[in-house]
Amino acid sequence: MNYFLRLNVVSIIYAFMVFVPLELMLNVYRISRLTNLEISMVTTLSGIISLVGIVAGTILLYLLTNKWLNGRKGNYWTVILWVPYFVLFVYSFATLFPVTYGGDYPNPGSGLIAIGGLILYPLYILLINFVGMSGDDESVSHPV
């Protein structure tokens, strides 16, 4: 049960790590309108926040994969388990903060970028799992 809980916490972190940059990208007009900042400033700030979040999240998830998940083959379930949490985050955000102003809708180009990112994200998760499982393998004996 403990491993199951840890696996789900890691999956929630994966989902949150893709949810925040995606929402920042899709809500540039809304953030600009509510904060009275220029769109270029909001785009720059959301890009910086996304980049810092991706780097920090990658390091955190690598460490959690090493320490919490103990190099089990079940770690690869996170490739699938992040999806329901991501859908839950998006649904919750859309329900709590509906678009009430027509100018806040994102442009179609950002939707294409989001689709491409969501298609490639499972490969990123596989890479972190693979590196995290093989990064600290002390069971392999090295010849002297």
Tab-separated table of N, CA, C and O in Angstrom, residues 1-12 14 61 63-81 85 125 129-130 132-133:
chain	number	residue	atom	x	y	z
A	1	MET	N	0.816	-1.193	0.000
A	1	MET	CA	0.000	0.000	0.000
A	1	MET	C	0.861	1.259	0.000
A	1	MET	O	0.526	2.246	-0.627
A	2	ASN	N	1.961	1.214	0.708
A	2	ASN	CA	2.853	2.359	0.783
A	2	ASN	C	3.435	2.693	-0.594
A	2	ASN	O	3.529	3.864	-0.956
A	3	TYR	N	3.819	1.675	-1.333
A	3	TYR	CA	4.354	1.885	-2.674
A	3	TYR	C	3.281	2.461	-3.597
A	3	TYR	O	3.557	3.352	-4.394
A	4	PHE	N	2.048	1.969	-3.454
A	4	PHE	CA	0.940	2.469	-4.263
A	4	PHE	C	0.700	3.952	-4.004
A	4	PHE	O	0.487	4.727	-4.930
A	5	LEU	N	0.752	4.358	-2.751
A	5	LEU	CA	0.574	5.769	-2.403
A	5	LEU	C	1.702	6.622	-2.970
A	5	LEU	O	1.462	7.697	-3.531
A	6	ARG	N	2.924	6.147	-2.854
A	6	ARG	CA	4.061	6.884	-3.395
A	6	ARG	C	3.988	7.009	-4.917
A	6	ARG	O	4.307	8.056	-5.477
A	7	LEU	N	3.575	5.949	-5.559
A	7	LEU	CA	3.431	5.962	-7.019
A	7	LEU	C	2.395	6.995	-7.449
A	7	LEU	O	2.599	7.731	-8.411
A	8	ASN	N	1.300	7.098	-6.714
A	8	ASN	CA	0.270	8.070	-7.040
A	8	ASN	C	0.715	9.497	-6.742
A	8	ASN	O	0.359	10.423	-7.471
A	9	VAL	N	1.484	9.704	-5.686
A	9	VAL	CA	2.001	11.043	-5.391
A	9	VAL	C	2.945	11.492	-6.502
A	9	VAL	O	2.884	12.642	-6.962
A	10	VAL	N	3.796	10.605	-6.964
A	10	VAL	CA	4.698	10.940	-8.067
A	10	VAL	C	3.889	11.236	-9.330
A	10	VAL	O	4.196	12.178	-10.071
A	11	SER	N	2.826	10.484	-9.572
A	11	SER	CA	1.981	10.738	-10.738
A	11	SER	C	1.266	12.081	-10.630
A	11	SER	O	1.107	12.786	-11.627
A	12	ILE	N	0.856	12.462	-9.429
A	12	ILE	CA	0.232	13.767	-9.222
A	12	ILE	C	1.237	14.872	-9.507
A	12	ILE	O	0.904	15.889	-10.133
A	14	TYR	N	3.789	14.664	-11.565
A	14	TYR	CA	3.938	14.695	-13.028
A	14	TYR	C	2.789	15.478	-13.667
A	14	TYR	O	3.010	16.286	-14.570
A	61	LEU	N	11.622	14.934	-9.351
A	61	LEU	CA	11.099	13.632	-9.752
A	61	LEU	C	12.201	12.594	-9.920
A	61	LEU	O	11.988	11.413	-9.645
A	63	LEU	N	14.905	12.520	-8.038
A	63	LEU	CA	15.222	12.128	-6.663
A	63	LEU	C	14.130	11.251	-6.065
A	63	LEU	O	14.421	10.269	-5.370
A	64	LEU	N	12.871	11.585	-6.317
A	64	LEU	CA	11.778	10.760	-5.803
A	64	LEU	C	11.763	9.377	-6.439
A	64	LEU	O	11.466	8.387	-5.769
A	65	THR	N	12.082	9.301	-7.717
A	65	THR	CA	12.134	7.994	-8.378
A	65	THR	C	13.248	7.150	-7.777
A	65	THR	O	13.090	5.944	-7.583
A	66	ASN	N	14.368	7.778	-7.476
A	66	ASN	CA	15.480	7.058	-6.865
A	66	ASN	C	15.162	6.595	-5.451
A	66	ASN	O	15.412	5.446	-5.098
A	67	LYS	N	14.628	7.475	-4.620
A	67	LYS	CA	14.452	7.171	-3.197
A	67	LYS	C	13.130	6.488	-2.894
A	67	LYS	O	13.096	5.513	-2.148
A	68	TRP	N	12.035	7.010	-3.405
A	68	TRP	CA	10.720	6.489	-3.040
A	68	TRP	C	10.352	5.223	-3.778
A	68	TRP	O	9.785	4.308	-3.192
A	69	LEU	N	10.635	5.162	-5.053
A	69	LEU	CA	10.104	4.068	-5.859
A	69	LEU	C	11.056	2.888	-5.986
A	69	LEU	O	10.712	1.874	-6.581
A	70	ASN	N	12.258	3.015	-5.463
A	70	ASN	CA	13.202	1.901	-5.286
A	70	ASN	C	13.517	1.108	-6.544
A	70	ASN	O	13.802	-0.069	-6.480
A	71	GLY	N	13.443	1.700	-7.705
A	71	GLY	CA	13.849	1.033	-8.935
A	71	GLY	C	12.983	-0.136	-9.350
A	71	GLY	O	13.451	-1.056	-10.009
A	72	ARG	N	11.722	-0.138	-8.991
A	72	ARG	CA	10.821	-1.218	-9.394
A	72	ARG	C	10.329	-1.009	-10.829
A	72	ARG	O	10.284	0.102	-11.327
A	73	LYS	N	9.932	-2.082	-11.438
A	73	LYS	CA	9.374	-1.998	-12.791
A	73	LYS	C	7.999	-1.320	-12.783
A	73	LYS	O	7.557	-0.790	-13.783
A	74	GLY	N	7.338	-1.308	-11.638
A	74	GLY	CA	6.041	-0.661	-11.514
A	74	GLY	C	6.104	0.848	-11.661
A	74	GLY	O	5.071	1.506	-11.800
A	75	ASN	N	7.305	1.406	-11.648
A	75	ASN	CA	7.468	2.848	-11.821
A	75	ASN	C	6.943	3.307	-13.171
A	75	ASN	O	6.550	4.457	-13.315
A	76	TYR	N	6.958	2.429	-14.136
A	76	TYR	CA	6.528	2.802	-15.477
A	76	TYR	C	5.019	3.026	-15.558
A	76	TYR	O	4.530	3.514	-16.572
A	77	TRP	N	4.277	2.694	-14.507
A	77	TRP	CA	2.851	2.997	-14.470
A	77	TRP	C	2.607	4.497	-14.420
A	77	TRP	O	1.524	4.965	-14.773
A	78	THR	N	3.605	5.255	-14.008
A	78	THR	CA	3.431	6.709	-13.958
A	78	THR	C	3.227	7.294	-15.353
A	78	THR	O	2.687	8.387	-15.480
A	79	VAL	N	3.661	6.562	-16.387
A	79	VAL	CA	3.453	7.022	-17.762
A	79	VAL	C	1.961	7.126	-18.065
A	79	VAL	O	1.532	7.971	-18.853
A	80	ILE	N	1.152	6.303	-17.423
A	80	ILE	CA	-0.294	6.308	-17.632
A	80	ILE	C	-1.022	7.022	-16.496
A	80	ILE	O	-2.004	7.732	-16.728
A	81	LEU	N	-0.531	6.878	-15.262
A	81	LEU	CA	-1.257	7.384	-14.099
A	81	LEU	C	-1.331	8.901	-14.006
A	81	LEU	O	-2.189	9.430	-13.305
A	85	TYR	N	-5.024	12.417	-13.276
A	85	TYR	CA	-4.797	13.563	-12.404
A	85	TYR	C	-4.736	14.855	-13.210
A	85	TYR	O	-5.244	15.895	-12.772
A	125	ILE	N	8.467	11.298	-19.287
A	125	ILE	CA	8.273	10.512	-18.067
A	125	ILE	C	9.062	9.205	-18.153
A	125	ILE	O	9.701	8.786	-17.185
A	129	ASN	N	12.037	8.027	-15.598
A	129	ASN	CA	11.959	6.730	-14.927
A	129	ASN	C	13.171	5.863	-15.247
A	129	ASN	O	13.730	5.211	-14.371
A	130	PHE	N	13.567	5.851	-16.505
A	130	PHE	CA	14.710	5.038	-16.908
A	130	PHE	C	15.991	5.522	-16.241
A	130	PHE	O	16.755	4.733	-15.691
A	132	GLY	N	16.193	7.468	-13.574
A	132	GLY	CA	16.043	7.342	-12.126
A	132	GLY	C	16.241	5.927	-11.617
A	132	GLY	O	16.745	5.720	-10.514
A	133	MET	N	15.858	4.962	-12.419
A	133	MET	CA	16.022	3.573	-11.993
A	133	MET	C	17.453	3.090	-12.174
A	133	MET	O	17.932	2.268	-11.407
